[in-house]
């Protein structure tokens, strides 16, 4: 496709997949991720199944070593050192290597080809944002492709895919990189020099070191890392008031990594800006705001934002929340206040005029009584609104004027979004 990449290589790692029962090691602090701050075996455990299968990732430094230097025997020694048990039964099932990267493609599409998921962007795993971003890429593109291929929308609609998704990838990439860099605060609080690891790799790669017997190399390595390991143990055990203070600093630095593990705002809080979002019909602009955009979602009916989540009232088997109303390859036209009742009929008439499924309904009639006050709050305090929601759950258009909404306003908005002319018969 002739794409350019915004490229940053952040780290190089060897991945060790192994089988072992480590339940006794993690029972007091069950988790998926464990960071090992050790000069002897630095890295991260991903515990998929503590009784059977885990992964250990450890850095390597291409200037001085390559993945070929990590033999099965060496990796087994590192594993045992990181686990802290020399005689634990374990079996390495595979070794691989990868580069932690931050890549964004430019452009996202060319002609009939579209980049989705890892083909369009790669992030560091610090934040776990890659999979959700890729799934949302596909979610964004699928309904647009379907409408264009079925002749219901202009080809320009496909151009909004990159306009909407690339800014999301850029934001997620920035946070992922920041998370990776921020983790250095933990090692800094512990008093460890991260620059020491490549120095060890450089020493191992030196000509004198390579000619020494392995046993002697091991002795020299232990002598070099012994002060670092001793300091780490003293901090862990809080063996004095000084080391207890350092341990407190480490715990505080670890607690500051919350954005690494809670990214609800990034996953659900983005607001699209493109030609597939219609800003007309809005009395006053709304802009969702939150003091923690990574952690929190500021819900609203702002065009481009995700439809807010609220409860519905009804019988068993009926939709339970607002999110159950969207999807199914159709648009949703939902109103409340003076625009509520007209929306049901408007949905049918607009659908017939364009041949595009539009489901109309009155939110006042189906919203749970406890959540109805939120409708006005999400509408900037205004009592009336008609909301056009896309098949991917994002608000495409909001009408909040006092004049009753009619078919002309809805048709004009939907035709602008689909990039098709308003049918003459509907004018």
CSV table of C-alpha atoms in Angstrom, one decimal:
chain,number,residue,atom,x,y,z
A,1,UNK,CA,0.0,0.0,0.0
A,2,UNK,CA,3.0,2.3,0.2
A,3,UNK,CA,2.3,3.1,3.8
A,4,UNK,CA,4.5,5.2,6.0
A,5,UNK,CA,5.0,4.2,9.6
A,6,UNK,CA,5.6,6.3,12.7
A,7,UNK,CA,8.1,4.0,14.2
A,8,UNK,CA,9.6,3.7,17.7
A,9,UNK,CA,11.4,0.6,19.0
A,10,UNK,CA,11.2,0.6,22.7
A,11,UNK,CA,12.6,-2.8,23.8
A,12,UNK,CA,13.8,-6.2,22.6
A,13,UNK,CA,12.6,-9.3,24.4
A,14,UNK,CA,12.9,-13.0,24.5
A,15,UNK,CA,9.7,-14.9,25.4
A,16,UNK,CA,10.0,-18.2,27.3
A,17,UNK,CA,6.9,-20.3,27.2
A,18,UNK,CA,7.0,-22.9,29.9
A,19,UNK,CA,4.9,-25.5,31.8
A,20,UNK,CA,5.1,-25.6,35.6
A,21,UNK,CA,2.8,-25.7,38.6
A,22,UNK,CA,3.5,-22.4,40.4
A,23,UNK,CA,0.3,-22.1,42.4
A,24,UNK,CA,2.2,-22.2,45.7
A,25,UNK,CA,4.2,-19.2,44.5
A,26,UNK,CA,1.3,-16.9,43.6
A,27,UNK,CA,-1.5,-18.1,46.0
A,28,UNK,CA,-0.9,-15.1,48.4
A,29,UNK,CA,-1.1,-12.5,45.6
A,30,UNK,CA,-3.0,-14.0,42.7
A,31,UNK,CA,-2.6,-12.0,39.5
A,32,UNK,CA,-1.8,-12.4,35.8
A,33,UNK,CA,1.3,-10.1,35.6
A,34,UNK,CA,4.3,-10.3,37.9
A,35,UNK,CA,7.3,-8.0,37.4
A,36,UNK,CA,10.7,-9.4,38.5
A,37,UNK,CA,13.1,-6.6,39.6
A,38,UNK,CA,16.2,-8.6,39.6
A,39,UNK,CA,19.6,-8.1,37.9
A,40,UNK,CA,20.0,-11.8,37.6
A,41,UNK,CA,16.7,-12.5,35.9
A,42,UNK,CA,14.8,-9.3,35.0
A,43,UNK,CA,11.5,-9.7,33.3
A,44,UNK,CA,7.8,-10.2,33.5
A,45,UNK,CA,5.7,-13.3,34.1
A,46,UNK,CA,2.3,-13.7,32.4
A,47,UNK,CA,0.5,-16.4,34.4
A,48,UNK,CA,-2.1,-17.8,32.1
A,49,UNK,CA,-2.7,-20.9,34.3
A,50,UNK,CA,-0.8,-21.1,37.5
A,51,UNK,CA,-1.2,-24.9,37.6
A,52,UNK,CA,0.1,-25.5,34.2
A,53,UNK,CA,1.3,-22.8,31.8
A,54,UNK,CA,3.0,-19.4,32.0
A,55,UNK,CA,5.2,-17.1,30.0
A,56,UNK,CA,8.4,-15.2,31.0
A,57,UNK,CA,9.7,-12.3,29.0
A,58,UNK,CA,13.2,-11.0,29.5
A,59,UNK,CA,15.0,-8.2,27.7
A,60,UNK,CA,18.0,-8.6,25.4
A,61,UNK,CA,20.2,-5.9,23.9
A,62,UNK,CA,21.0,-6.3,20.2
A,63,UNK,CA,24.1,-4.2,20.4
A,64,UNK,CA,25.7,-7.0,22.4
A,65,UNK,CA,23.6,-10.1,22.0
A,66,UNK,CA,21.0,-11.8,20.0
A,67,UNK,CA,18.1,-14.3,20.6
A,68,UNK,CA,20.5,-17.1,19.6
A,69,UNK,CA,22.5,-16.4,22.8
A,70,UNK,CA,19.4,-17.5,24.8
A,71,UNK,CA,19.7,-21.3,24.7
A,72,UNK,CA,17.2,-23.5,26.4
A,73,UNK,CA,19.7,-24.2,29.2
A,74,UNK,CA,20.3,-20.5,29.8
A,75,UNK,CA,16.6,-19.7,29.8
A,76,UNK,CA,15.9,-22.5,32.2
A,77,UNK,CA,18.5,-21.1,34.6
A,78,UNK,CA,16.9,-17.6,34.3
A,79,UNK,CA,13.5,-19.1,34.9
A,80,UNK,CA,14.6,-20.8,38.1
A,81,UNK,CA,16.3,-17.7,39.3
A,82,UNK,CA,13.2,-15.5,38.6
A,83,UNK,CA,10.9,-18.1,40.3
A,84,UNK,CA,13.2,-18.4,43.2
A,85,UNK,CA,13.1,-22.2,43.2
A,86,UNK,CA,16.1,-24.1,41.7
A,87,UNK,CA,14.5,-27.5,41.7
A,88,UNK,CA,10.9,-26.8,40.6
A,89,UNK,CA,9.8,-29.2,37.9
A,90,UNK,CA,9.3,-27.2,34.7
A,91,UNK,CA,9.5,-27.7,30.9
A,92,UNK,CA,10.2,-25.0,28.4
A,93,UNK,CA,7.9,-25.5,25.5
A,94,UNK,CA,9.1,-22.8,23.1
A,95,UNK,CA,11.3,-19.7,22.8
A,96,UNK,CA,10.7,-16.7,20.6
A,97,UNK,CA,11.7,-13.1,20.4
A,98,UNK,CA,10.0,-9.8,19.6
A,99,UNK,CA,10.5,-6.1,19.6
A,100,UNK,CA,8.3,-3.8,21.6
A,101,UNK,CA,7.2,-1.1,19.2
A,102,UNK,CA,5.0,1.9,18.7
A,103,UNK,CA,3.9,2.0,15.0
A,104,UNK,CA,1.1,4.0,13.3
A,105,UNK,CA,0.4,3.5,9.6
A,106,UNK,CA,-0.2,6.3,7.2
A,107,UNK,CA,-2.6,6.1,5.5
A,108,UNK,CA,-5.1,3.6,6.8
A,109,UNK,CA,-6.5,2.8,3.4
A,110,UNK,CA,-5.6,3.0,-0.3
A,111,UNK,CA,-8.0,2.1,-3.0
A,112,UNK,CA,-9.9,-1.1,-2.1
A,113,UNK,CA,-7.4,-2.0,0.7
A,114,UNK,CA,-7.9,-1.1,4.4
A,115,UNK,CA,-5.6,-1.7,7.3
A,116,UNK,CA,-7.2,-3.0,10.5
A,117,UNK,CA,-5.8,-4.0,13.9
A,118,UNK,CA,-2.0,-4.7,14.1
A,119,UNK,CA,-1.7,-4.0,10.4
A,120,UNK,CA,-2.6,-0.4,11.1
A,121,UNK,CA,-1.0,0.1,14.6
A,122,UNK,CA,1.2,-1.6,17.1
A,123,UNK,CA,1.5,-0.5,20.7
A,124,UNK,CA,3.6,-1.7,23.6
A,125,UNK,CA,1.6,-4.1,25.8
A,126,UNK,CA,1.7,-1.7,28.7
A,127,UNK,CA,-2.0,-1.0,28.9
A,128,UNK,CA,-3.3,-3.9,26.8
A,129,UNK,CA,-4.8,-1.5,24.3
A,130,UNK,CA,-4.0,-3.2,21.1
A,131,UNK,CA,-6.8,-5.8,21.0
A,132,UNK,CA,-9.6,-3.4,21.9
A,133,UNK,CA,-8.3,-0.9,19.4
A,134,UNK,CA,-8.2,-3.5,16.6
A,135,UNK,CA,-11.7,-4.8,17.4
A,136,UNK,CA,-13.0,-1.2,17.3
A,137,UNK,CA,-11.3,-0.7,13.9
A,138,UNK,CA,-13.3,-3.6,12.5
A,139,UNK,CA,-16.5,-2.4,14.2
A,140,UNK,CA,-16.0,1.0,12.7
A,141,UNK,CA,-15.3,-0.2,9.1
A,142,UNK,CA,-17.8,-3.1,8.8
A,143,UNK,CA,-21.1,-1.1,8.7
A,144,UNK,CA,-19.6,1.4,6.3
A,145,UNK,CA,-18.4,-1.2,3.9
A,146,UNK,CA,-21.8,-2.9,4.0
A,147,UNK,CA,-23.6,0.3,3.1
A,148,UNK,CA,-21.2,1.3,0.4
A,149,UNK,CA,-21.2,-2.2,-1.2
A,150,UNK,CA,-25.0,-2.4,-1.1
A,151,UNK,CA,-25.2,1.0,-2.8
A,152,UNK,CA,-26.8,2.7,0.1
A,153,UNK,CA,-23.9,5.1,0.8
A,154,UNK,CA,-21.3,7.1,-1.1
A,155,UNK,CA,-17.7,5.9,-1.3
A,156,UNK,CA,-16.6,8.9,0.7
A,157,UNK,CA,-18.1,7.2,3.8
A,158,UNK,CA,-15.1,4.8,3.6
A,159,UNK,CA,-12.7,7.7,3.9
A,160,UNK,CA,-14.1,8.4,7.4
A,161,UNK,CA,-12.6,5.1,8.6
A,162,UNK,CA,-9.1,6.5,8.9
A,163,UNK,CA,-10.3,10.0,9.9
A,164,UNK,CA,-12.0,8.4,13.0
A,165,UNK,CA,-9.8,5.5,13.9
A,166,UNK,CA,-6.3,6.9,13.4
A,167,UNK,CA,-6.6,9.6,16.1
A,168,UNK,CA,-7.8,6.9,18.5
A,169,UNK,CA,-4.7,4.7,17.7
A,170,UNK,CA,-2.4,7.8,18.1
A,171,UNK,CA,-3.9,8.5,21.6
A,172,UNK,CA,-3.6,4.9,22.7
A,173,UNK,CA,-0.1,4.6,21.4
A,174,UNK,CA,1.0,7.7,23.4
A,175,UNK,CA,-0.5,6.3,26.6
A,176,UNK,CA,1.0,2.9,26.0
A,177,UNK,CA,4.5,4.4,25.5
A,178,UNK,CA,4.0,6.6,28.5
A,179,UNK,CA,3.0,3.6,30.6
A,180,UNK,CA,6.2,1.8,29.5
A,181,UNK,CA,8.4,4.8,30.4
A,182,UNK,CA,6.5,5.4,33.6
A,183,UNK,CA,7.4,2.0,34.9
A,184,UNK,CA,10.9,3.2,35.3
A,185,UNK,CA,9.7,5.1,38.3
A,186,UNK,CA,9.4,1.8,40.2
A,187,UNK,CA,13.0,0.8,39.5
A,188,UNK,CA,14.2,4.3,40.2
A,189,UNK,CA,12.4,4.3,43.6
A,190,UNK,CA,14.1,1.0,44.3
A,191,UNK,CA,17.5,2.6,43.5
A,192,UNK,CA,18.2,0.4,40.5
A,193,UNK,CA,20.0,1.7,37.4
A,194,UNK,CA,18.3,0.4,34.3
A,195,UNK,CA,21.4,1.2,32.3
A,196,UNK,CA,23.2,-1.5,34.2
A,197,UNK,CA,21.4,-4.3,32.3
A,198,UNK,CA,23.0,-3.5,28.9
A,199,UNK,CA,26.3,-3.1,30.7
A,200,UNK,CA,26.0,-6.7,31.8
A,201,UNK,CA,25.1,-7.8,28.3
A,202,UNK,CA,28.1,-5.9,27.0
A,203,UNK,CA,30.3,-7.7,29.5
A,204,UNK,CA,29.0,-11.1,28.6
A,205,UNK,CA,29.6,-10.3,24.9
A,206,UNK,CA,33.2,-9.2,25.5
A,207,UNK,CA,36.0,-11.3,24.1
A,208,UNK,CA,37.6,-12.1,27.5
A,209,UNK,CA,34.2,-13.2,28.9
A,210,UNK,CA,33.5,-15.5,25.9
A,211,UNK,CA,36.7,-17.5,26.4
A,212,UNK,CA,36.2,-18.0,30.1
A,213,UNK,CA,34.7,-21.3,31.3
A,214,UNK,CA,30.9,-21.0,32.0
A,215,UNK,CA,31.4,-21.8,35.6
A,216,UNK,CA,33.8,-18.9,36.0
A,217,UNK,CA,31.6,-16.6,34.1
A,218,UNK,CA,28.8,-17.5,36.5
A,219,UNK,CA,31.0,-16.7,39.5
A,220,UNK,CA,31.9,-13.3,38.0
A,221,UNK,CA,28.2,-12.5,37.2
A,222,UNK,CA,27.2,-13.4,40.8
A,223,UNK,CA,29.9,-11.1,42.2
A,224,UNK,CA,28.7,-8.2,39.9
A,225,UNK,CA,25.0,-8.5,40.8
A,226,UNK,CA,25.4,-9.5,44.4
A,227,UNK,CA,25.2,-5.9,45.7
A,228,UNK,CA,22.1,-5.2,43.7
A,229,UNK,CA,20.4,-8.4,44.8
A,230,UNK,CA,21.3,-7.7,48.4
A,231,UNK,CA,19.9,-4.2,48.2
A,232,UNK,CA,16.6,-5.5,46.7
A,233,UNK,CA,16.3,-8.1,49.5
A,234,UNK,CA,16.8,-5.5,52.2
A,235,UNK,CA,14.1,-3.3,50.6
A,236,UNK,CA,11.8,-6.2,50.3
A,237,UNK,CA,12.3,-7.2,54.0
A,238,UNK,CA,12.4,-3.5,55.1
A,239,UNK,CA,15.4,-4.5,57.1
A,240,UNK,CA,16.0,-1.0,58.5
A,241,UNK,CA,14.2,2.3,58.7
A,242,UNK,CA,16.0,3.5,55.6
A,243,UNK,CA,15.0,0.4,53.6
A,244,UNK,CA,11.5,0.6,54.9
A,245,UNK,CA,11.3,4.1,53.5
A,246,UNK,CA,12.6,2.9,50.2
A,247,UNK,CA,10.0,0.1,50.2
A,248,UNK,CA,7.3,2.7,50.8
A,249,UNK,CA,8.5,4.8,47.9
A,250,UNK,CA,8.5,1.7,45.7
A,251,UNK,CA,4.9,0.9,46.7
A,252,UNK,CA,3.8,4.4,46.0
A,253,UNK,CA,5.5,4.3,42.6
A,254,UNK,CA,3.7,1.1,41.8
A,255,UNK,CA,0.4,2.5,42.9
A,256,UNK,CA,0.9,5.4,40.5
A,257,UNK,CA,0.7,2.9,37.6
A,258,UNK,CA,-3.1,2.8,37.7
A,259,UNK,CA,-3.4,4.1,34.1
A,260,UNK,CA,-1.5,1.0,33.1
A,261,UNK,CA,-4.4,-1.3,34.2
A,262,UNK,CA,-7.5,0.8,34.0
A,263,UNK,CA,-8.1,2.4,30.6
A,264,UNK,CA,-11.9,2.6,30.4
A,265,UNK,CA,-11.7,6.1,29.2
A,266,UNK,CA,-9.5,5.2,26.3
A,267,UNK,CA,-11.5,2.1,25.4
A,268,UNK,CA,-14.9,3.8,25.5
A,269,UNK,CA,-14.6,7.5,25.8
A,270,UNK,CA,-13.2,8.7,22.5
A,271,UNK,CA,-15.3,11.1,20.4
A,272,UNK,CA,-15.2,10.8,16.6
A,273,UNK,CA,-14.8,13.8,14.4
A,274,UNK,CA,-15.4,13.2,10.7
A,275,UNK,CA,-17.8,13.6,7.8
A,276,UNK,CA,-19.8,10.6,9.2
A,277,UNK,CA,-20.7,12.8,12.2
A,278,UNK,CA,-23.3,15.5,11.6
A,279,UNK,CA,-23.1,18.6,13.9
A,280,UNK,CA,-26.2,20.3,12.6
A,281,UNK,CA,-29.4,20.5,14.7
A,282,UNK,CA,-27.5,21.1,17.9
A,283,UNK,CA,-28.6,24.1,19.9
A,284,UNK,CA,-25.4,24.2,22.0
A,285,UNK,CA,-22.2,22.2,21.5
A,286,UNK,CA,-21.5,19.5,24.1
A,287,UNK,CA,-18.1,18.3,24.9
A,288,UNK,CA,-17.7,15.4,27.3
A,289,UNK,CA,-15.0,16.2,29.9
A,290,UNK,CA,-13.4,14.3,32.7
A,291,UNK,CA,-10.4,15.0,34.9
A,292,UNK,CA,-9.1,11.5,34.1
A,293,UNK,CA,-9.7,10.8,30.4
A,294,UNK,CA,-7.7,7.6,30.6
A,295,UNK,CA,-9.6,6.1,33.5
A,296,UNK,CA,-13.1,7.6,33.1
A,297,UNK,CA,-15.8,7.9,30.4
A,298,UNK,CA,-17.6,11.3,30.3
A,299,UNK,CA,-21.0,10.2,28.8
A,300,UNK,CA,-23.1,12.5,26.7
A,301,UNK,CA,-25.2,12.8,23.6
A,302,UNK,CA,-22.5,14.7,21.9
A,303,UNK,CA,-22.3,13.8,18.2
A,304,UNK,CA,-19.3,11.4,17.8
A,305,UNK,CA,-19.5,10.1,21.4
A,306,UNK,CA,-20.7,6.6,22.3
A,307,UNK,CA,-24.3,6.3,23.1
A,308,UNK,CA,-24.5,6.6,27.0
A,309,UNK,CA,-25.4,3.5,29.0
A,310,UNK,CA,-28.7,3.5,30.8
A,311,UNK,CA,-31.3,1.0,31.9
A,312,UNK,CA,-34.5,0.2,30.2
A,313,UNK,CA,-37.8,-0.9,31.7
A,314,UNK,CA,-39.7,-3.8,30.3
A,315,UNK,CA,-40.6,-7.4,30.5
A,316,UNK,CA,-38.3,-10.5,30.5
A,317,UNK,CA,-36.6,-11.0,27.2
A,318,UNK,CA,-36.8,-7.3,26.2
A,319,UNK,CA,-33.7,-5.2,25.8
A,320,UNK,CA,-32.2,-4.4,29.2
A,321,UNK,CA,-30.0,-1.4,28.5
A,322,UNK,CA,-29.5,1.3,25.9
A,323,UNK,CA,-26.6,-0.7,24.3
A,324,UNK,CA,-29.0,-3.5,23.5
A,325,UNK,CA,-30.8,-1.1,21.1
A,326,UNK,CA,-27.9,-0.5,18.8
A,327,UNK,CA,-26.2,-2.7,16.2
A,328,UNK,CA,-28.0,-5.2,13.9
A,329,UNK,CA,-26.7,-3.2,10.9
A,330,UNK,CA,-29.3,-0.4,11.5
A,331,UNK,CA,-29.4,3.2,12.7
A,332,UNK,CA,-31.3,4.1,15.8
A,333,UNK,CA,-33.4,7.3,16.0
A,334,UNK,CA,-34.3,7.8,19.7
A,335,UNK,CA,-36.0,10.8,21.1
A,336,UNK,CA,-37.2,12.2,24.4
A,337,UNK,CA,-39.2,15.2,25.6
A,338,UNK,CA,-41.2,16.8,22.8
A,339,UNK,CA,-39.2,14.7,20.2
A,340,UNK,CA,-39.8,11.3,21.8
A,341,UNK,CA,-43.1,10.2,20.3
A,342,UNK,CA,-42.5,11.5,16.8
A,343,UNK,CA,-39.2,9.5,16.5
A,344,UNK,CA,-40.9,6.1,16.2
A,345,UNK,CA,-42.9,7.2,13.0
A,346,UNK,CA,-39.9,9.1,11.7
A,347,UNK,CA,-37.7,6.0,11.8
A,348,UNK,CA,-40.1,4.1,9.6
A,349,UNK,CA,-40.5,7.0,7.1
A,350,UNK,CA,-36.8,7.7,6.8
A,351,UNK,CA,-36.0,4.0,6.4
A,352,UNK,CA,-38.5,3.7,3.5
A,353,UNK,CA,-37.2,6.9,1.8
A,354,UNK,CA,-33.5,5.7,1.8
A,355,UNK,CA,-33.8,2.0,2.0
A,356,UNK,CA,-31.5,2.1,5.1
A,357,UNK,CA,-32.8,0.4,8.3
A,358,UNK,CA,-33.6,3.1,10.9
A,359,UNK,CA,-35.3,2.0,14.1
A,360,UNK,CA,-37.2,4.8,15.8
A,361,UNK,CA,-38.4,4.8,19.4
A,362,UNK,CA,-39.5,7.0,22.3
A,363,UNK,CA,-36.9,6.9,25.1
A,364,UNK,CA,-39.4,8.4,27.6
A,365,UNK,CA,-41.5,5.3,27.2
A,366,UNK,CA,-38.8,2.7,27.7
A,367,UNK,CA,-36.1,4.3,29.9
A,368,UNK,CA,-36.0,3.1,33.6
A,369,UNK,CA,-37.6,5.7,35.8
A,370,UNK,CA,-34.4,6.1,37.9
A,371,UNK,CA,-32.3,6.9,34.8
A,372,UNK,CA,-34.6,9.3,33.0
A,373,UNK,CA,-33.1,12.4,34.7
A,374,UNK,CA,-29.8,11.4,33.1
A,375,UNK,CA,-31.2,11.9,29.6
A,376,UNK,CA,-31.5,15.7,30.2
A,377,UNK,CA,-28.0,15.8,31.9
A,378,UNK,CA,-26.4,14.1,28.9
A,379,UNK,CA,-28.2,16.6,26.7
A,380,UNK,CA,-26.5,19.6,28.2
A,381,UNK,CA,-29.5,20.2,30.5
A,382,UNK,CA,-31.9,20.6,27.6
A,383,UNK,CA,-35.3,18.7,28.0
A,384,UNK,CA,-35.8,17.6,24.4
A,385,UNK,CA,-33.6,15.7,21.9
A,386,UNK,CA,-33.7,13.4,18.9
A,387,UNK,CA,-30.6,11.3,18.7
A,388,UNK,CA,-29.4,9.4,15.6
A,389,UNK,CA,-27.1,6.6,16.5
A,390,UNK,CA,-24.9,4.7,14.0
A,391,UNK,CA,-24.7,0.9,13.8
A,392,UNK,CA,-21.4,1.0,15.8
A,393,UNK,CA,-23.1,2.7,18.7
A,394,UNK,CA,-21.7,6.3,18.2
A,395,UNK,CA,-24.1,9.3,18.1
A,396,UNK,CA,-24.1,10.5,14.5
A,397,UNK,CA,-26.5,13.5,15.0
A,398,UNK,CA,-28.3,15.3,17.7
A,399,UNK,CA,-31.4,17.5,17.3
A,400,UNK,CA,-32.1,19.6,20.5
A,401,UNK,CA,-34.0,22.6,19.1
A,402,UNK,CA,-37.5,23.4,20.5
A,403,UNK,CA,-39.1,23.2,17.1
A,404,UNK,CA,-40.4,19.7,16.6
A,405,UNK,CA,-38.2,17.4,14.6
A,406,UNK,CA,-39.5,16.3,11.3
A,407,UNK,CA,-38.6,14.1,8.4
A,408,UNK,CA,-36.7,16.8,6.5
A,409,UNK,CA,-34.2,17.3,9.4
A,410,UNK,CA,-33.6,13.6,9.9
A,411,UNK,CA,-33.3,12.9,6.2
A,412,UNK,CA,-30.9,15.7,5.7
A,413,UNK,CA,-28.7,14.5,8.5
A,414,UNK,CA,-28.7,10.9,7.5
A,415,UNK,CA,-28.0,11.7,3.8
A,416,UNK,CA,-25.1,14.0,4.9
A,417,UNK,CA,-23.6,11.1,7.0
A,418,UNK,CA,-24.1,8.6,4.2
A,419,UNK,CA,-22.8,11.1,1.6
A,420,UNK,CA,-25.8,10.6,-0.7
A,421,UNK,CA,-28.3,13.2,-2.1
A,422,UNK,CA,-31.6,13.7,-0.4
A,423,UNK,CA,-34.3,11.9,-2.4
A,424,UNK,CA,-36.3,14.3,-4.6
A,425,UNK,CA,-39.6,12.7,-3.5
A,426,UNK,CA,-38.7,13.5,0.1
A,427,UNK,CA,-38.0,17.1,-0.4
